[in-house]
Amino acid sequence: MELIRRAVLMGLVVGAVGVVVLFLSNPFDSKPTPSMSGDFTPVAPTLIPADGLATDHGLGAVDAPVVLTVWTDYQCPICGAWANGAEPSLYERYVTEGKLRIEHRHYSFLGEESFTAAVGAECAADQDLFWDFHSYLYANQSGENEGAFSAERLRKIAGAAGVDLTAWDSCIADPAIRAEVEADAEEAKSLGITGTPTLVLGDWMESGIPAPEDLYARIDAALKK
Amino acid sequence: MSRAHRIGIAASVVGVLISAFILGEKIGIFPEVCGPAWGPFGGCKTVEASQWSSIGPIPIAAIGLVGSLVLLVAAYVHARTKREEALAIWLLAGIAGSAIEIALILIQALFIGEWCGKCLLYGATVLIGAAAAISASLSYARSTRA
C-alpha cells in the first residue's frame, strides 16, 4: 500500500508541475489584442506594404514570375497566423525582390462576420486599399461571430486603413458585393477546397500553413522553371 | 477483469484515438473535423491554433497521446497481472493527467473563450480513466486489508 500512497502523491506533484510548465511556457500573450468594448481602437498590422506593391487583391509585382493564391476566411485563426506571420516572411524574402505575388481569394464560411468582413474588403478594393484593409482585419481578429467584425468595428477598421468612409458605406450596402463574396465561396468549394487557409501554387494545393522551408522550396522551384 | 479495469481500458483506447487524431490534424495528416456544425463546441480551430495548444515545440495532443498510452498499458498490465507497480503507474498517470486536463478545460473557458468538442471528449477519457484507477486502487486497498 505504501507504493500506492506514493503514487497518489507523485501524481499530484507531477500534475501540479505539468500545470505550472503549461502556464510558464505560455505567458499571457503580450501581443496587443483588440478590445471588444465600445472604445475599440484597431491594432495596426505588422505588414505595411511599400508603395506600389499592393495592387488589386494582391501583394507584389503584377508581373512577378510566381503567383501564390491564398484562400482565407477573415475569422479563421490559422488564416490570422498566416497573414500575421507567414505572409510578412514571404514579403521580406520574395515579394520585395519582385519574385512573388500573393493573390488573395475569399473563402468565407465561418459565419456572418466572415462575409461582412469580406464585403468590407471588397469595398476597400474599390478604393485600391484592399491589402491595407485585409491586413487590418487580420490584426484585429478576436473570436468567431462575437462582434469582432461588427458593422461598427468594421467601419473603424476601414477608417484606420485609410478608406474613404462615405463611399465605403454605400458600397457595403450593395447586395452585388455580397453576391461576389458568396460566389467566391462557391468557387472555392467547386475547386475542392474544404478549409482555410488553402494555398495554391501552380498545380500544388494545400490547406493549412506549411513549414516555411517547404514553402520556400516550392517557391524556389517555381522560380527556376 | 474488473469493471474498473474494463472502463479504464475502454476510456484510454478512446483517448489514444482522439489524441492521435488531433495530433494528425495538427501536423496535417488528417483533415480538420469540427466547426460551426458542432454548435457551442465548434471552436476547435481557435483552440488548436491558440498558444495553449503546445508547450514549446511539443503539441499538447502529443503529450496527451503519450499519457493515454501510459494509462492504457498500465490498466491492461494491472488487469492481467495485478502487479502493484502497474496500479501505481495507472494511478499516478491518472491523477497527473486529470490535473492537467482540468487546467486545459479552464483555459478554454477563461482564456480562449471557445470550446473544442474533441478536446473536451479527450479530457473526459482522462478523467474517466483516472476515476477507474482510483476505483481499482480502493478495491486493492480493501483486498490487502482483508
Coordinates of C-alpha atoms in Angstrom, one line a residue:
Chain A
M1 CA 0.0 0.0 0.0
E2 CA 2.9 2.3 0.6
L3 CA 3.6 2.3 -3.2
I4 CA 0.0 3.4 -3.9
R5 CA 0.2 6.2 -1.4
R6 CA 3.4 7.4 -3.0
A7 CA 1.8 7.1 -6.4
V8 CA -1.0 9.4 -5.3
L9 CA 1.5 12.0 -4.0
M10 CA 3.6 11.7 -7.1
G11 CA 0.6 12.1 -9.3
L12 CA -0.4 15.3 -7.6
V13 CA 3.2 16.6 -7.8
V14 CA 3.5 15.7 -11.5
G15 CA 0.1 17.2 -12.2
A16 CA 1.0 20.4 -10.5
V17 CA 4.4 20.6 -12.2
G18 CA 2.6 20.0 -15.6
V19 CA 0.1 22.8 -15.0
V20 CA 3.0 25.2 -13.9
V21 CA 5.0 24.3 -17.0
L22 CA 1.9 24.8 -19.2
F23 CA 1.5 28.3 -17.8
L24 CA 5.2 29.2 -17.8
S25 CA 5.6 28.2 -21.4
N26 CA 2.6 30.2 -22.4
P27 CA 2.9 33.5 -20.7
F28 CA -0.2 35.6 -21.2
D29 CA 0.0 36.9 -24.7
S30 CA 1.8 40.2 -24.8
K31 CA 0.6 40.9 -28.4
P32 CA -2.0 43.7 -28.2
T33 CA -5.4 42.3 -28.7
P34 CA -8.3 44.4 -29.9
S35 CA -10.7 45.5 -27.3
M36 CA -14.3 44.2 -27.6
S37 CA -15.6 47.3 -25.8
G38 CA -17.2 50.3 -27.4
D39 CA -14.0 52.3 -27.4
F40 CA -12.4 50.0 -29.9
T41 CA -9.2 51.2 -31.5
P42 CA -7.9 49.0 -34.3
V43 CA -4.5 47.4 -33.8
A44 CA -2.1 48.3 -36.7
P45 CA -1.0 45.3 -38.8
T46 CA 2.6 44.0 -38.8
L47 CA 3.0 44.2 -42.6
I48 CA 2.7 47.6 -44.2
P49 CA 3.5 47.1 -47.9
A50 CA 5.8 49.5 -49.7
D51 CA 4.1 51.9 -52.2
G52 CA 3.1 50.2 -55.4
L53 CA 3.4 46.6 -54.0
A54 CA -0.2 46.2 -53.0
T55 CA -2.5 46.3 -56.1
D56 CA -6.0 45.0 -56.6
H57 CA -6.3 41.8 -54.4
G58 CA -2.6 41.0 -54.5
L59 CA 0.7 41.8 -52.9
G60 CA 3.7 42.0 -55.1
A61 CA 4.6 43.0 -58.7
V62 CA 1.8 42.2 -61.1
D63 CA 4.4 40.6 -63.4
A64 CA 6.1 38.6 -60.7
P65 CA 7.2 35.2 -62.1
V66 CA 5.5 33.2 -59.3
V67 CA 1.9 33.7 -58.1
L68 CA 0.7 32.2 -54.8
T69 CA -3.0 32.2 -54.4
V70 CA -4.3 32.1 -50.9
W71 CA -7.9 31.3 -50.0
T72 CA -8.9 32.5 -46.5
D73 CA -11.7 33.3 -44.1
Y74 CA -11.2 36.5 -42.1
Q75 CA -12.4 34.9 -38.9
C76 CA -10.2 31.8 -39.3
P77 CA -7.4 32.0 -36.6
I78 CA -5.0 29.9 -38.7
C79 CA -5.5 32.4 -41.5
G80 CA -4.7 35.1 -39.0
A81 CA -1.4 33.2 -38.2
W82 CA -0.7 33.0 -41.9
A83 CA -1.4 36.7 -42.5
N84 CA 0.4 38.0 -39.4
G85 CA 3.3 35.5 -39.5
A86 CA 4.0 33.7 -42.8
E87 CA 2.9 36.4 -45.1
P88 CA 5.3 39.1 -43.7
S89 CA 8.2 36.5 -44.1
L90 CA 7.3 35.9 -47.7
Y91 CA 7.0 39.6 -48.2
E92 CA 10.5 40.2 -47.0
R93 CA 12.0 37.2 -48.7
Y94 CA 10.3 37.2 -52.2
V95 CA 7.8 40.0 -52.7
T96 CA 10.1 42.9 -52.2
E97 CA 12.5 41.2 -54.6
G98 CA 9.8 41.1 -57.3
K99 CA 9.8 37.3 -57.3
L100 CA 6.4 36.6 -55.9
R101 CA 2.9 37.9 -55.9
I102 CA 0.4 36.7 -53.3
E103 CA -3.1 36.8 -54.6
H104 CA -5.9 36.7 -52.0
R105 CA -9.3 35.0 -52.6
H106 CA -12.2 34.8 -50.2
Y107 CA -13.5 31.6 -48.9
S108 CA -15.9 32.9 -46.2
F109 CA -17.6 30.0 -44.4
L110 CA -17.2 30.5 -40.6
G111 CA -20.3 32.7 -40.2
E112 CA -21.9 36.1 -40.9
E113 CA -19.0 38.2 -39.7
S114 CA -16.7 36.4 -42.3
F115 CA -19.0 37.6 -45.0
T116 CA -19.4 41.2 -43.7
A117 CA -15.6 41.4 -43.3
A118 CA -15.0 40.2 -46.9
V119 CA -17.6 42.6 -48.2
G120 CA -15.8 45.4 -46.4
A121 CA -12.6 44.2 -48.0
E122 CA -14.1 44.3 -51.5
C123 CA -15.4 47.8 -50.9
A124 CA -11.8 48.8 -49.8
A125 CA -10.6 47.2 -53.0
D126 CA -12.8 49.7 -54.9
Q127 CA -10.6 52.4 -53.4
D128 CA -7.3 50.4 -54.1
L129 CA -7.0 49.8 -50.4
F130 CA -7.8 46.0 -50.4
W131 CA -4.5 44.9 -48.8
D132 CA -4.5 47.6 -46.2
F133 CA -8.0 46.7 -45.0
H134 CA -7.2 43.0 -45.3
S135 CA -4.1 43.4 -43.1
Y136 CA -6.1 45.4 -40.6
L137 CA -8.8 42.7 -40.4
Y138 CA -6.2 40.0 -39.5
A139 CA -4.6 42.3 -37.0
N140 CA -7.9 42.7 -35.3
Q141 CA -9.3 39.2 -35.2
S142 CA -11.0 38.2 -32.0
G143 CA -13.1 35.0 -31.7
E144 CA -15.7 34.0 -34.2
N145 CA -19.0 35.7 -34.7
E146 CA -18.7 37.5 -31.4
G147 CA -18.7 41.0 -32.7
A148 CA -15.0 41.5 -33.7
F149 CA -16.2 42.3 -37.2
S150 CA -19.5 44.0 -36.3
A151 CA -20.6 46.9 -38.6
E152 CA -19.3 49.5 -36.1
R153 CA -15.9 47.9 -35.7
L154 CA -15.5 47.2 -39.4
R155 CA -16.1 50.9 -40.0
K156 CA -13.4 51.8 -37.5
I157 CA -11.1 49.3 -39.2
A158 CA -11.9 50.9 -42.6
G159 CA -11.1 54.3 -41.2
A160 CA -7.8 53.1 -39.7
A161 CA -6.9 51.6 -43.1
G162 CA -7.4 54.9 -44.8
V163 CA -10.6 54.1 -46.6
D164 CA -13.0 56.9 -47.6
L165 CA -15.9 56.1 -45.4
T166 CA -18.7 57.8 -47.3
A167 CA -18.0 55.7 -50.5
W168 CA -17.4 52.6 -48.4
D169 CA -20.7 53.0 -46.5
S170 CA -22.7 53.0 -49.7
C171 CA -20.6 50.2 -51.2
I172 CA -21.1 47.7 -48.4
A173 CA -24.9 48.2 -48.7
D174 CA -24.8 47.0 -52.3
P175 CA -26.1 43.3 -52.4
A176 CA -24.0 42.7 -55.6
I177 CA -20.8 42.9 -53.4
R178 CA -22.2 40.3 -51.1
A179 CA -23.0 38.1 -54.1
E180 CA -19.4 38.4 -55.3
V181 CA -18.2 37.2 -51.9
E182 CA -20.6 34.3 -51.9
A183 CA -19.6 33.4 -55.5
D184 CA -16.0 33.2 -54.3
A185 CA -17.0 30.7 -51.6
E186 CA -18.9 28.6 -54.2
E187 CA -15.8 28.7 -56.5
A188 CA -13.6 27.5 -53.6
K189 CA -16.0 24.6 -53.0
S190 CA -16.0 23.7 -56.7
L191 CA -12.2 23.6 -56.6
G192 CA -12.4 21.1 -53.7
I193 CA -11.2 23.5 -51.1
T194 CA -12.5 22.4 -47.7
G195 CA -10.6 24.5 -45.2
T196 CA -8.6 27.7 -44.8
P197 CA -6.1 28.9 -45.4
T198 CA -5.6 27.0 -48.7
L199 CA -2.6 27.8 -50.7
V200 CA -2.4 27.2 -54.5
L201 CA 0.9 27.5 -56.4
G202 CA 0.7 26.1 -59.9
D203 CA -0.6 22.5 -59.7
W204 CA 0.1 22.3 -55.9
M205 CA -2.7 23.0 -53.5
E206 CA -2.5 22.6 -49.7
S207 CA -4.7 23.5 -46.7
G208 CA -3.0 24.9 -43.6
I209 CA 0.3 26.6 -43.1
P210 CA 3.2 24.6 -44.5
A211 CA 6.6 24.6 -42.8
P212 CA 8.5 27.7 -44.0
E213 CA 11.3 25.6 -45.6
D214 CA 8.8 23.5 -47.6
L215 CA 7.1 26.6 -48.8
Y216 CA 10.3 28.4 -49.7
A217 CA 11.5 25.2 -51.6
R218 CA 8.2 25.2 -53.6
I219 CA 8.6 28.9 -54.5
D220 CA 12.3 28.5 -55.3
A221 CA 11.5 25.5 -57.5
A222 CA 8.8 27.5 -59.3
L223 CA 11.2 30.4 -59.8
K224 CA 13.7 28.0 -61.5
K225 CA 11.1 26.9 -64.1
Chain B
M1 CA -11.0 -8.3 -15.3
S2 CA -13.0 -5.9 -13.0
R3 CA -15.5 -3.3 -14.2
A4 CA -13.0 -0.5 -13.3
H5 CA -10.3 -2.1 -15.5
R6 CA -12.7 -2.5 -18.4
I7 CA -13.9 1.1 -18.1
G8 CA -10.3 2.4 -17.7
I9 CA -9.0 0.4 -20.7
A10 CA -12.0 1.5 -22.9
A11 CA -11.6 5.2 -21.9
S12 CA -7.9 5.1 -22.6
V13 CA -8.4 3.4 -26.0
V14 CA -10.8 6.2 -27.0
G15 CA -8.3 8.7 -25.5
V16 CA -5.5 7.3 -27.6
L17 CA -7.6 7.5 -30.8
I18 CA -8.8 11.1 -30.2
S19 CA -5.4 12.4 -29.2
A20 CA -3.8 10.7 -32.3
F21 CA -6.5 12.2 -34.5
I22 CA -6.0 15.7 -33.0
L23 CA -2.2 15.3 -33.5
G24 CA -2.8 14.2 -37.0
E25 CA -4.9 17.3 -37.7
K26 CA -2.2 19.5 -36.2
I27 CA 0.5 18.1 -38.4
G28 CA -1.7 18.0 -41.5
I29 CA -2.2 14.2 -41.9
F30 CA -6.0 14.4 -41.3
P31 CA -8.5 17.0 -42.4
E32 CA -9.8 19.2 -39.7
V33 CA -13.0 18.0 -38.1
C34 CA -15.1 20.4 -36.0
G35 CA -16.6 23.7 -36.9
P36 CA -20.0 25.5 -36.8
A37 CA -21.9 22.2 -37.1
W38 CA -20.6 21.4 -33.6
G39 CA -22.6 24.3 -32.1
P40 CA -21.1 25.7 -29.0
F41 CA -18.3 23.1 -29.1
G42 CA -17.1 24.1 -32.6
G43 CA -14.3 26.4 -31.5
C44 CA -11.7 23.7 -32.3
K45 CA -9.8 25.9 -34.8
T46 CA -9.4 28.7 -32.3
V47 CA -8.4 26.3 -29.5
E48 CA -6.0 24.3 -31.7
A49 CA -4.4 27.5 -33.2
S50 CA -4.0 29.1 -29.7
Q51 CA -0.8 29.4 -27.8
W52 CA -2.1 26.9 -25.4
S53 CA -2.1 24.0 -27.9
S54 CA 1.5 23.3 -27.4
I55 CA 4.2 23.5 -24.8
G56 CA 7.2 25.0 -26.6
P57 CA 7.6 22.9 -29.8
I58 CA 5.6 19.9 -28.4
P59 CA 1.9 19.8 -29.3
I60 CA -0.4 19.1 -26.3
A61 CA -2.0 16.4 -28.4
A62 CA 1.3 14.5 -28.5
I63 CA 1.6 14.8 -24.7
G64 CA -2.0 13.5 -24.4
L65 CA -1.2 10.6 -26.7
V66 CA 1.7 9.5 -24.6
G67 CA -0.4 10.0 -21.4
S68 CA -3.3 7.9 -22.7
L69 CA -0.9 5.2 -23.9
V70 CA 0.6 5.0 -20.4
L71 CA -2.9 4.9 -18.8
L72 CA -3.9 2.1 -21.3
V73 CA -0.8 -0.1 -20.8
A74 CA -0.8 0.3 -17.0
A75 CA -4.5 -0.5 -16.8
Y76 CA -4.1 -3.5 -19.0
V77 CA -1.0 -4.8 -17.2
H78 CA -2.7 -4.4 -13.8
A79 CA -5.8 -6.2 -15.1
R80 CA -3.7 -9.1 -16.3
T81 CA -1.1 -9.4 -13.6
K82 CA -2.4 -7.5 -10.5
R83 CA 1.1 -6.1 -10.0
E84 CA 1.1 -3.2 -7.6
E85 CA 3.6 -1.3 -9.7
A86 CA 1.2 -1.2 -12.6
L87 CA -1.6 0.1 -10.4
A88 CA 0.8 2.8 -9.0
I89 CA 1.7 3.9 -12.5
W90 CA -2.0 3.9 -13.6
L91 CA -3.0 5.9 -10.6
L92 CA 0.0 8.4 -11.0
A93 CA -0.8 8.9 -14.7
G94 CA -4.5 9.3 -14.0
I95 CA -4.1 11.9 -11.2
A96 CA -1.4 13.9 -13.1
G97 CA -3.4 13.7 -16.3
S98 CA -6.6 14.8 -14.6
A99 CA -4.9 17.9 -13.1
I100 CA -3.6 19.0 -16.5
E101 CA -6.9 18.2 -18.2
I102 CA -8.8 20.3 -15.7
A103 CA -6.3 23.2 -16.2
L104 CA -6.8 22.8 -20.0
I105 CA -10.6 22.9 -19.7
L106 CA -10.4 26.0 -17.5
I107 CA -8.1 27.6 -20.1
Q108 CA -10.7 27.1 -22.8
A109 CA -13.3 28.7 -20.6
L110 CA -11.3 31.5 -19.1
F111 CA -8.5 32.5 -21.6
I112 CA -9.6 31.3 -25.1
G113 CA -13.3 31.8 -24.7
E114 CA -14.1 28.9 -27.2
W115 CA -14.8 25.2 -26.6
C116 CA -13.2 22.5 -28.6
G117 CA -15.5 19.5 -28.6
K118 CA -12.9 16.9 -29.5
C119 CA -10.5 18.3 -26.8
L120 CA -13.3 18.0 -24.2
L121 CA -14.1 14.4 -25.2
Y122 CA -10.4 13.6 -24.8
G123 CA -10.4 15.3 -21.4
A124 CA -13.4 13.1 -20.4
T125 CA -11.5 10.0 -21.3
V126 CA -8.6 11.0 -19.0
L127 CA -11.0 11.8 -16.1
I128 CA -12.8 8.5 -16.6
G129 CA -9.5 6.7 -16.7
A130 CA -8.4 8.4 -13.5
A131 CA -11.7 7.5 -11.8
A132 CA -11.3 3.9 -12.9
A133 CA -7.7 3.9 -11.5
I134 CA -8.9 5.3 -8.2
S135 CA -11.7 2.7 -8.0
A136 CA -9.2 -0.1 -8.7
S137 CA -6.9 1.3 -6.0
L138 CA -9.7 1.3 -3.4
S139 CA -10.6 -2.3 -4.3
Y140 CA -6.9 -3.2 -4.0
A141 CA -6.7 -1.4 -0.6
R142 CA -9.7 -3.3 0.7
S143 CA -8.3 -6.6 -0.5
T144 CA -4.9 -6.0 1.2
R145 CA -6.6 -5.0 4.4
A146 CA -8.9 -8.1 4.4

